JSON list of C-alpha atoms and ligand atoms in Angstrom, two decimals:
[
{"chain": "A", "resi": 1, "resn": "MET", "atom": "CA", "xyz": [-31.78, -97.08, -24.23]},
{"chain": "A", "resi": 2, "resn": "ASN", "atom": "CA", "xyz": [-30.68, -98.11, -20.74]},
{"chain": "A", "resi": 3, "resn": "ARG", "atom": "CA", "xyz": [-30.33, -95.30, -18.29]},
{"chain": "A", "resi": 4, "resn": "LEU", "atom": "CA", "xyz": [-26.69, -94.32, -18.03]},
{"chain": "A", "resi": 5, "resn": "ASN", "atom": "CA", "xyz": [-25.20, -94.89, -14.61]},
{"chain": "A", "resi": 6, "resn": "ILE", "atom": "CA", "xyz": [-23.07, -91.76, -14.39]},
{"chain": "A", "resi": 7, "resn": "GLU", "atom": "CA", "xyz": [-21.90, -92.44, -10.84]},
{"chain": "A", "resi": 8, "resn": "GLN", "atom": "CA", "xyz": [-20.65, -95.89, -11.83]},
{"chain": "A", "resi": 9, "resn": "LEU", "atom": "CA", "xyz": [-18.88, -94.42, -14.85]},
{"chain": "A", "resi": 10, "resn": "TYR", "atom": "CA", "xyz": [-17.05, -91.96, -12.55]},
{"chain": "A", "resi": 11, "resn": "LYS", "atom": "CA", "xyz": [-16.23, -94.70, -10.03]},
{"chain": "A", "resi": 12, "resn": "ASP", "atom": "CA", "xyz": [-14.93, -97.05, -12.71]},
{"chain": "A", "resi": 13, "resn": "ALA", "atom": "CA", "xyz": [-12.65, -94.30, -14.03]},
{"chain": "A", "resi": 14, "resn": "HIS", "atom": "CA", "xyz": [-11.34, -93.52, -10.49]},
{"chain": "A", "resi": 15, "resn": "ALA", "atom": "CA", "xyz": [-12.81, -90.06, -10.99]},
{"chain": "A", "resi": 16, "resn": "LEU", "atom": "CA", "xyz": [-14.72, -89.92, -7.70]},
{"chain": "A", "resi": 17, "resn": "LEU", "atom": "CA", "xyz": [-12.00, -88.90, -5.23]},
{"chain": "A", "resi": 18, "resn": "LYS", "atom": "CA", "xyz": [-12.11, -88.87, -1.43]},
{"chain": "A", "resi": 19, "resn": "GLY", "atom": "CA", "xyz": [-9.82, -86.64, 0.61]},
{"chain": "A", "resi": 20, "resn": "HIS", "atom": "CA", "xyz": [-9.68, -82.93, 1.48]},
{"chain": "A", "resi": 21, "resn": "PHE", "atom": "CA", "xyz": [-9.96, -80.68, -1.52]},
{"chain": "A", "resi": 22, "resn": "LEU", "atom": "CA", "xyz": [-9.78, -76.99, -2.30]},
{"chain": "A", "resi": 23, "resn": "LEU", "atom": "CA", "xyz": [-12.40, -76.26, -4.96]},
{"chain": "A", "resi": 24, "resn": "SER", "atom": "CA", "xyz": [-12.07, -73.48, -7.53]},
{"chain": "A", "resi": 25, "resn": "SER", "atom": "CA", "xyz": [-14.81, -71.61, -5.65]},
{"chain": "A", "resi": 26, "resn": "GLY", "atom": "CA", "xyz": [-12.47, -71.41, -2.64]},
{"chain": "A", "resi": 27, "resn": "ASN", "atom": "CA", "xyz": [-14.56, -73.85, -0.59]},
{"chain": "A", "resi": 28, "resn": "HIS", "atom": "CA", "xyz": [-13.36, -77.18, 0.78]},
{"chain": "A", "resi": 29, "resn": "SER", "atom": "CA", "xyz": [-14.87, -80.61, 0.23]},
{"chain": "A", "resi": 30, "resn": "ASP", "atom": "CA", "xyz": [-14.19, -84.23, 1.19]},
{"chain": "A", "resi": 31, "resn": "THR", "atom": "CA", "xyz": [-15.11, -85.44, -2.30]},
{"chain": "A", "resi": 32, "resn": "TYR", "atom": "CA", "xyz": [-13.99, -84.37, -5.73]},
{"chain": "A", "resi": 33, "resn": "LEU", "atom": "CA", "xyz": [-15.11, -85.34, -9.19]},
{"chain": "A", "resi": 34, "resn": "GLN", "atom": "CA", "xyz": [-12.15, -85.49, -11.55]},
{"chain": "A", "resi": 35, "resn": "SER", "atom": "CA", "xyz": [-13.98, -85.50, -14.86]},
{"chain": "A", "resi": 36, "resn": "ALA", "atom": "CA", "xyz": [-10.70, -85.56, -16.76]},
{"chain": "A", "resi": 37, "resn": "ARG", "atom": "CA", "xyz": [-10.30, -89.20, -15.70]},
{"chain": "A", "resi": 38, "resn": "VAL", "atom": "CA", "xyz": [-13.68, -90.13, -17.18]},
{"chain": "A", "resi": 39, "resn": "LEU", "atom": "CA", "xyz": [-13.06, -88.10, -20.31]},
{"chain": "A", "resi": 40, "resn": "GLU", "atom": "CA", "xyz": [-9.58, -89.52, -20.93]},
{"chain": "A", "resi": 41, "resn": "ASN", "atom": "CA", "xyz": [-11.51, -92.31, -22.61]},
{"chain": "A", "resi": 42, "resn": "PRO", "atom": "CA", "xyz": [-12.99, -90.64, -25.73]},
{"chain": "A", "resi": 43, "resn": "LYS", "atom": "CA", "xyz": [-15.71, -93.29, -25.82]},
{"chain": "A", "resi": 44, "resn": "ASN", "atom": "CA", "xyz": [-16.95, -92.12, -22.41]},
{"chain": "A", "resi": 45, "resn": "ALA", "atom": "CA", "xyz": [-16.87, -88.51, -23.56]},
{"chain": "A", "resi": 46, "resn": "GLN", "atom": "CA", "xyz": [-18.98, -89.44, -26.55]},
{"chain": "A", "resi": 47, "resn": "ILE", "atom": "CA", "xyz": [-21.50, -91.47, -24.51]},
{"chain": "A", "resi": 48, "resn": "LEU", "atom": "CA", "xyz": [-21.94, -88.65, -21.97]},
{"chain": "A", "resi": 49, "resn": "ALA", "atom": "CA", "xyz": [-22.20, -85.91, -24.58]},
{"chain": "A", "resi": 50, "resn": "ASN", "atom": "CA", "xyz": [-24.72, -87.89, -26.62]},
{"chain": "A", "resi": 51, "resn": "ALA", "atom": "CA", "xyz": [-26.90, -88.37, -23.53]},
{"chain": "A", "resi": 52, "resn": "LEU", "atom": "CA", "xyz": [-26.71, -84.65, -22.75]},
{"chain": "A", "resi": 53, "resn": "ALA", "atom": "CA", "xyz": [-27.48, -83.74, -26.36]},
{"chain": "A", "resi": 54, "resn": "GLU", "atom": "CA", "xyz": [-30.54, -86.00, -26.24]},
{"chain": "A", "resi": 55, "resn": "GLN", "atom": "CA", "xyz": [-31.90, -84.09, -23.21]},
{"chain": "A", "resi": 56, "resn": "ILE", "atom": "CA", "xyz": [-31.38, -80.78, -24.99]},
{"chain": "A", "resi": 57, "resn": "ARG", "atom": "CA", "xyz": [-33.08, -82.03, -28.16]},
{"chain": "A", "resi": 58, "resn": "ILE", "atom": "CA", "xyz": [-36.09, -83.28, -26.19]},
{"chain": "A", "resi": 59, "resn": "HIS", "atom": "CA", "xyz": [-36.58, -79.73, -24.97]},
{"chain": "A", "resi": 60, "resn": "ASP", "atom": "CA", "xyz": [-36.46, -78.50, -28.52]},
{"chain": "A", "resi": 61, "resn": "LEU", "atom": "CA", "xyz": [-33.88, -75.87, -27.73]},
{"chain": "A", "resi": 62, "resn": "LYS", "atom": "CA", "xyz": [-32.18, -74.30, -30.72]},
{"chain": "A", "resi": 63, "resn": "ILE", "atom": "CA", "xyz": [-28.43, -73.90, -30.16]},
{"chain": "A", "resi": 64, "resn": "ASP", "atom": "CA", "xyz": [-25.98, -72.24, -32.59]},
{"chain": "A", "resi": 65, "resn": "CYS", "atom": "CA", "xyz": [-22.80, -72.55, -30.61]},
{"chain": "A", "resi": 66, "resn": "ILE", "atom": "CA", "xyz": [-21.33, -74.11, -27.44]},
{"chain": "A", "resi": 67, "resn": "CYS", "atom": "CA", "xyz": [-18.96, -72.09, -25.28]},
{"chain": "A", "resi": 68, "resn": "SER", "atom": "CA", "xyz": [-16.98, -73.63, -22.41]},
{"chain": "A", "resi": 69, "resn": "PRO", "atom": "CA", "xyz": [-14.76, -72.09, -19.77]},
{"chain": "A", "resi": 70, "resn": "ALA", "atom": "CA", "xyz": [-11.23, -73.53, -20.07]},
{"chain": "A", "resi": 71, "resn": "LEU", "atom": "CA", "xyz": [-9.85, -75.85, -18.96]},
{"chain": "A", "resi": 72, "resn": "GLY", "atom": "CA", "xyz": [-12.40, -78.09, -17.30]},
{"chain": "A", "resi": 73, "resn": "GLY", "atom": "CA", "xyz": [-15.26, -77.54, -19.72]},
{"chain": "A", "resi": 74, "resn": "ILE", "atom": "CA", "xyz": [-13.39, -77.97, -22.98]},
{"chain": "A", "resi": 75, "resn": "ILE", "atom": "CA", "xyz": [-13.69, -81.71, -23.60]},
{"chain": "A", "resi": 76, "resn": "ALA", "atom": "CA", "xyz": [-17.33, -81.91, -22.47]},
{"chain": "A", "resi": 77, "resn": "GLY", "atom": "CA", "xyz": [-18.26, -78.83, -24.50]},
{"chain": "A", "resi": 78, "resn": "TYR", "atom": "CA", "xyz": [-16.42, -79.99, -27.60]},
{"chain": "A", "resi": 79, "resn": "GLU", "atom": "CA", "xyz": [-18.09, -83.40, -27.52]},
{"chain": "A", "resi": 80, "resn": "LEU", "atom": "CA", "xyz": [-21.50, -81.82, -26.91]},
{"chain": "A", "resi": 81, "resn": "ALA", "atom": "CA", "xyz": [-20.92, -79.53, -29.90]},
{"chain": "A", "resi": 82, "resn": "ARG", "atom": "CA", "xyz": [-20.11, -82.57, -32.00]},
{"chain": "A", "resi": 83, "resn": "ALA", "atom": "CA", "xyz": [-23.27, -84.34, -30.79]},
{"chain": "A", "resi": 84, "resn": "LEU", "atom": "CA", "xyz": [-25.42, -81.29, -31.57]},
{"chain": "A", "resi": 85, "resn": "ASN", "atom": "CA", "xyz": [-23.53, -80.53, -34.78]},
{"chain": "A", "resi": 86, "resn": "VAL", "atom": "CA", "xyz": [-22.77, -76.92, -33.84]},
{"chain": "A", "resi": 87, "resn": "ARG", "atom": "CA", "xyz": [-19.49, -75.04, -33.47]},
{"chain": "A", "resi": 88, "resn": "PHE", "atom": "CA", "xyz": [-17.47, -74.82, -30.29]},
{"chain": "A", "resi": 89, "resn": "ILE", "atom": "CA", "xyz": [-15.48, -71.99, -28.70]},
{"chain": "A", "resi": 90, "resn": "PHE", "atom": "CA", "xyz": [-13.93, -71.52, -25.27]},
{"chain": "A", "resi": 91, "resn": "THR", "atom": "CA", "xyz": [-13.12, -68.75, -22.85]},
{"chain": "A", "resi": 92, "resn": "GLU", "atom": "CA", "xyz": [-9.99, -68.70, -20.71]},
{"chain": "A", "resi": 93, "resn": "ARG", "atom": "CA", "xyz": [-8.64, -66.72, -17.80]},
{"chain": "A", "resi": 94, "resn": "VAL", "atom": "CA", "xyz": [-6.12, -63.99, -18.47]},
{"chain": "A", "resi": 95, "resn": "ASP", "atom": "CA", "xyz": [-4.74, -62.55, -15.22]},
{"chain": "A", "resi": 96, "resn": "GLY", "atom": "CA", "xyz": [-7.75, -64.07, -13.47]},
{"chain": "A", "resi": 97, "resn": "LYS", "atom": "CA", "xyz": [-10.35, -62.53, -15.79]},
{"chain": "A", "resi": 98, "resn": "MET", "atom": "CA", "xyz": [-12.42, -64.78, -18.06]},
{"chain": "A", "resi": 99, "resn": "THR", "atom": "CA", "xyz": [-11.82, -63.72, -21.66]},
{"chain": "A", "resi": 100, "resn": "LEU", "atom": "CA", "xyz": [-12.72, -64.75, -25.19]},
{"chain": "A", "resi": 101, "resn": "ARG", "atom": "CA", "xyz": [-9.43, -64.88, -27.12]},
{"chain": "A", "resi": 102, "resn": "ARG", "atom": "CA", "xyz": [-7.88, -66.56, -30.16]},
{"chain": "A", "resi": 103, "resn": "GLY", "atom": "CA", "xyz": [-10.08, -64.66, -32.58]},
{"chain": "A", "resi": 104, "resn": "PHE", "atom": "CA", "xyz": [-13.23, -66.49, -31.47]},
{"chain": "A", "resi": 105, "resn": "GLU", "atom": "CA", "xyz": [-16.29, -64.43, -32.38]},
{"chain": "A", "resi": 106, "resn": "ILE", "atom": "CA", "xyz": [-19.97, -64.62, -31.52]},
{"chain": "A", "resi": 107, "resn": "LYS", "atom": "CA", "xyz": [-22.52, -63.12, -33.87]},
{"chain": "A", "resi": 108, "resn": "GLU", "atom": "CA", "xyz": [-25.18, -60.80, -32.51]},
{"chain": "A", "resi": 109, "resn": "ASN", "atom": "CA", "xyz": [-28.09, -62.82, -31.05]},
{"chain": "A", "resi": 110, "resn": "GLU", "atom": "CA", "xyz": [-26.33, -66.11, -31.70]},
{"chain": "A", "resi": 111, "resn": "ARG", "atom": "CA", "xyz": [-27.86, -68.73, -29.40]},
{"chain": "A", "resi": 112, "resn": "VAL", "atom": "CA", "xyz": [-25.12, -70.04, -27.13]},
{"chain": "A", "resi": 113, "resn": "LEU", "atom": "CA", "xyz": [-25.11, -72.89, -24.61]},
{"chain": "A", "resi": 114, "resn": "VAL", "atom": "CA", "xyz": [-22.42, -72.63, -21.91]},
{"chain": "A", "resi": 115, "resn": "CYS", "atom": "CA", "xyz": [-21.05, -76.08, -21.05]},
{"chain": "A", "resi": 116, "resn": "GLU", "atom": "CA", "xyz": [-18.95, -77.14, -18.06]},
{"chain": "A", "resi": 117, "resn": "ASP", "atom": "CA", "xyz": [-17.82, -80.60, -17.00]},
{"chain": "A", "resi": 118, "resn": "ILE", "atom": "CA", "xyz": [-19.24, -80.23, -13.49]},
{"chain": "A", "resi": 119, "resn": "ILE", "atom": "CA", "xyz": [-21.58, -77.47, -12.34]},
{"chain": "A", "resi": 120, "resn": "THR", "atom": "CA", "xyz": [-20.74, -76.65, -8.72]},
{"chain": "A", "resi": 121, "resn": "THR", "atom": "CA", "xyz": [-21.83, -73.09, -7.96]},
{"chain": "A", "resi": 122, "resn": "GLY", "atom": "CA", "xyz": [-21.76, -72.26, -11.68]},
{"chain": "A", "resi": 123, "resn": "GLY", "atom": "CA", "xyz": [-19.25, -69.47, -11.14]},
{"chain": "A", "resi": 124, "resn": "SER", "atom": "CA", "xyz": [-16.96, -70.20, -14.10]},
{"chain": "A", "resi": 125, "resn": "ALA", "atom": "CA", "xyz": [-19.94, -70.92, -16.37]},
{"chain": "A", "resi": 126, "resn": "LEU", "atom": "CA", "xyz": [-21.44, -67.57, -15.43]},
{"chain": "A", "resi": 127, "resn": "GLU", "atom": "CA", "xyz": [-18.15, -65.79, -16.20]},
{"chain": "A", "resi": 128, "resn": "ALA", "atom": "CA", "xyz": [-18.07, -67.49, -19.62]},
{"chain": "A", "resi": 129, "resn": "ALA", "atom": "CA", "xyz": [-21.69, -66.39, -20.14]},
{"chain": "A", "resi": 130, "resn": "ARG", "atom": "CA", "xyz": [-20.69, -62.79, -19.43]},
{"chain": "A", "resi": 131, "resn": "CYS", "atom": "CA", "xyz": [-18.07, -63.03, -22.21]},
{"chain": "A", "resi": 132, "resn": "VAL", "atom": "CA", "xyz": [-20.79, -64.29, -24.60]},
{"chain": "A", "resi": 133, "resn": "GLU", "atom": "CA", "xyz": [-23.11, -61.46, -23.61]},
{"chain": "A", "resi": 134, "resn": "GLU", "atom": "CA", "xyz": [-20.39, -58.86, -24.07]},
{"chain": "A", "resi": 135, "resn": "GLN", "atom": "CA", "xyz": [-20.27, -60.00, -27.70]},
{"chain": "A", "resi": 136, "resn": "LYS", "atom": "CA", "xyz": [-24.08, -59.61, -27.86]},
{"chain": "A", "resi": 137, "resn": "GLY", "atom": "CA", "xyz": [-24.60, -63.38, -27.97]},
{"chain": "A", "resi": 138, "resn": "ASN", "atom": "CA", "xyz": [-27.68, -64.83, -26.32]},
{"chain": "A", "resi": 139, "resn": "VAL", "atom": "CA", "xyz": [-27.03, -67.42, -23.56]},
{"chain": "A", "resi": 140, "resn": "VAL", "atom": "CA", "xyz": [-29.98, -69.80, -23.88]},
{"chain": "A", "resi": 141, "resn": "ALA", "atom": "CA", "xyz": [-28.86, -72.67, -21.62]},
{"chain": "A", "resi": 142, "resn": "TYR", "atom": "CA", "xyz": [-26.19, -74.04, -19.31]},
{"chain": "A", "resi": 143, "resn": "ALA", "atom": "CA", "xyz": [-25.06, -77.65, -19.26]},
{"chain": "A", "resi": 144, "resn": "GLY", "atom": "CA", "xyz": [-22.73, -79.92, -17.33]},
{"chain": "A", "resi": 145, "resn": "LEU", "atom": "CA", "xyz": [-22.08, -83.64, -17.33]},
{"chain": "A", "resi": 146, "resn": "ALA", "atom": "CA", "xyz": [-22.88, -83.59, -13.63]},
{"chain": "A", "resi": 147, "resn": "ASN", "atom": "CA", "xyz": [-24.37, -81.14, -11.18]},
{"chain": "A", "resi": 148, "resn": "ARG", "atom": "CA", "xyz": [-23.18, -80.80, -7.59]},
{"chain": "A", "resi": 149, "resn": "GLY", "atom": "CA", "xyz": [-26.72, -80.09, -6.41]},
{"chain": "A", "resi": 150, "resn": "PHE", "atom": "CA", "xyz": [-26.37, -76.38, -5.65]},
{"chain": "A", "resi": 151, "resn": "CYS", "atom": "CA", "xyz": [-28.11, -75.42, -8.87]},
{"chain": "A", "resi": 152, "resn": "GLN", "atom": "CA", "xyz": [-31.38, -76.88, -10.07]},
{"chain": "A", "resi": 153, "resn": "ARG", "atom": "CA", "xyz": [-31.22, -78.83, -13.30]},
{"chain": "A", "resi": 154, "resn": "VAL", "atom": "CA", "xyz": [-34.05, -79.40, -15.74]},
{"chain": "A", "resi": 155, "resn": "GLY", "atom": "CA", "xyz": [-36.22, -82.33, -14.68]},
{"chain": "A", "resi": 156, "resn": "MET", "atom": "CA", "xyz": [-35.22, -82.35, -11.00]},
{"chain": "A", "resi": 157, "resn": "ASN", "atom": "CA", "xyz": [-37.04, -80.81, -8.07]},
{"chain": "A", "resi": 158, "resn": "ASN", "atom": "CA", "xyz": [-34.10, -80.28, -5.69]},
{"chain": "A", "resi": 159, "resn": "PRO", "atom": "CA", "xyz": [-34.40, -76.61, -4.83]},
{"chain": "A", "resi": 160, "resn": "LYS", "atom": "CA", "xyz": [-31.61, -74.28, -5.84]},
{"chain": "A", "resi": 161, "resn": "LYS", "atom": "CA", "xyz": [-29.26, -73.44, -2.93]},
{"chain": "A", "resi": 162, "resn": "PRO", "atom": "CA", "xyz": [-27.99, -69.94, -2.14]},
{"chain": "A", "resi": 163, "resn": "GLU", "atom": "CA", "xyz": [-24.49, -70.86, -3.39]},
{"chain": "A", "resi": 164, "resn": "CYS", "atom": "CA", "xyz": [-25.78, -71.30, -6.96]},
{"chain": "A", "resi": 165, "resn": "LYS", "atom": "CA", "xyz": [-24.71, -68.37, -9.13]},
{"chain": "A", "resi": 166, "resn": "LEU", "atom": "CA", "xyz": [-26.64, -69.30, -12.27]},
{"chain": "A", "resi": 167, "resn": "PRO", "atom": "CA", "xyz": [-29.73, -67.26, -13.18]},
{"chain": "A", "resi": 168, "resn": "ASP", "atom": "CA", "xyz": [-33.19, -68.79, -12.58]},
{"chain": "A", "resi": 169, "resn": "ASN", "atom": "CA", "xyz": [-34.56, -67.97, -16.00]},
{"chain": "A", "resi": 170, "resn": "ILE", "atom": "CA", "xyz": [-32.07, -70.02, -18.06]},
{"chain": "A", "resi": 171, "resn": "PRO", "atom": "CA", "xyz": [-32.29, -73.84, -18.06]},
{"chain": "A", "resi": 172, "resn": "LEU", "atom": "CA", "xyz": [-29.45, -76.00, -16.74]},
{"chain": "A", "resi": 173, "resn": "PHE", "atom": "CA", "xyz": [-29.06, -79.46, -18.27]},
{"chain": "A", "resi": 174, "resn": "ALA", "atom": "CA", "xyz": [-27.02, -82.15, -16.53]},
{"chain": "A", "resi": 175, "resn": "LEU", "atom": "CA", "xyz": [-26.97, -85.93, -16.44]},
{"chain": "A", "resi": 176, "resn": "GLU", "atom": "CA", "xyz": [-26.74, -86.53, -12.71]},
{"chain": "A", "resi": 177, "resn": "ASP", "atom": "CA", "xyz": [-26.75, -84.81, -9.33]},
{"chain": "A", "resi": 178, "resn": "PHE", "atom": "CA", "xyz": [-23.72, -85.57, -7.14]},
{"chain": "A", "resi": 179, "resn": "ILE", "atom": "CA", "xyz": [-24.49, -84.03, -3.78]},
{"chain": "A", "resi": 180, "resn": "PHE", "atom": "CA", "xyz": [-21.54, -83.78, -1.34]},
{"chain": "A", "resi": 181, "resn": "ALA", "atom": "CA", "xyz": [-20.77, -81.57, 1.61]},
{"chain": "A", "resi": 182, "resn": "MET", "atom": "CA", "xyz": [-18.92, -78.36, 0.85]},
{"chain": "A", "resi": 183, "resn": "TYR", "atom": "CA", "xyz": [-17.39, -76.19, 3.57]},
{"chain": "A", "resi": 184, "resn": "ASP", "atom": "CA", "xyz": [-16.35, -72.62, 3.96]},
{"chain": "A", "resi": 185, "resn": "PRO", "atom": "CA", "xyz": [-12.64, -72.94, 4.93]},
{"chain": "A", "resi": 186, "resn": "LYS", "atom": "CA", "xyz": [-13.47, -71.12, 8.21]},
{"chain": "A", "resi": 187, "resn": "ASP", "atom": "CA", "xyz": [-15.82, -73.93, 9.28]},
{"chain": "A", "resi": 188, "resn": "CYS", "atom": "CA", "xyz": [-14.22, -76.88, 7.50]},
{"chain": "A", "resi": 189, "resn": "PRO", "atom": "CA", "xyz": [-14.16, -79.92, 9.85]},
{"chain": "A", "resi": 190, "resn": "LEU", "atom": "CA", "xyz": [-11.28, -81.41, 7.86]},
{"chain": "A", "resi": 191, "resn": "CYS", "atom": "CA", "xyz": [-9.16, -78.27, 8.44]},
{"chain": "A", "resi": 192, "resn": "GLN", "atom": "CA", "xyz": [-10.19, -78.38, 12.11]},
{"chain": "A", "resi": 193, "resn": "SER", "atom": "CA", "xyz": [-8.88, -81.93, 12.35]},
{"chain": "A", "resi": 194, "resn": "GLY", "atom": "CA", "xyz": [-5.50, -80.61, 11.17]},
{"chain": "A", "resi": 195, "resn": "SER", "atom": "CA", "xyz": [-5.38, -81.72, 7.54]},
{"chain": "A", "resi": 196, "resn": "VAL", "atom": "CA", "xyz": [-4.54, -79.33, 4.69]},
{"chain": "A", "resi": 197, "resn": "ALA", "atom": "CA", "xyz": [-6.79, -79.00, 1.65]},
{"chain": "A", "resi": 198, "resn": "ILE", "atom": "CA", "xyz": [-5.14, -79.79, -1.65]},
{"chain": "A", "resi": 199, "resn": "LYS", "atom": "CA", "xyz": [-6.00, -78.47, -5.03]},
{"chain": "A", "resi": 200, "resn": "PRO", "atom": "CA", "xyz": [-7.22, -81.40, -7.13]},
{"chain": "A", "resi": 201, "resn": "GLY", "atom": "CA", "xyz": [-4.85, -82.00, -9.98]},
{"chain": "A", "resi": 202, "resn": "SER", "atom": "CA", "xyz": [-1.80, -81.34, -7.83]},
{"chain": "A", "resi": 203, "resn": "ARG", "atom": "CA", "xyz": [0.13, -84.08, -5.99]},
{"chain": "A", "resi": 204, "resn": "GLY", "atom": "CA", "xyz": [-1.04, -86.77, -8.32]},
{"chain": "A", "resi": 205, "resn": "ASN", "atom": "CA", "xyz": [-4.75, -86.14, -7.88]},
{"chain": "B", "resi": 1, "resn": "ZN", "atom": "ZN1", "xyz": [-10.71, -77.75, 4.81]}
]
């Protein structure tokens, strides 16, 4: 199988955005990956999820269930669950707190993989993992279609950066590292030049 060119897939789908963005972590960046644009084509979602599933199978990791933090992780997680032939649940924020709702249940010691679309600092994924652990599920891996390079994914030697919130002892699977600058709003050069960060998804982004 030819190696998937993830960056090209994102570029072709106009999912690699340039501008001045406010990330969910509160930081600013000049680049944003809008996975929704890649995943609006179900064929792409399937191709990406199959490639991710293949990596997970190679590592012989037994998974019972995929859990994704809404909204960003849902399509990637659902397609990965299909590829691995396991069930899929999601967590969502209620008054800012990540919660497992809708009657979703996790059995004790069930082996759960937490899947995001993009792993930046891993903050939302970690909050979803906490929900799994509260139900006595066992988080055995994290996955994302792409990794922003703060966390270290399986098979890559880029060291983990201090911003990464994911634990060291649980593997992170991703298809590609997209490494862009990220700024604390206090030191953001784009803010200093007078522009205002926008939340991706608003104003037509
Ligand atoms: Zn800024």
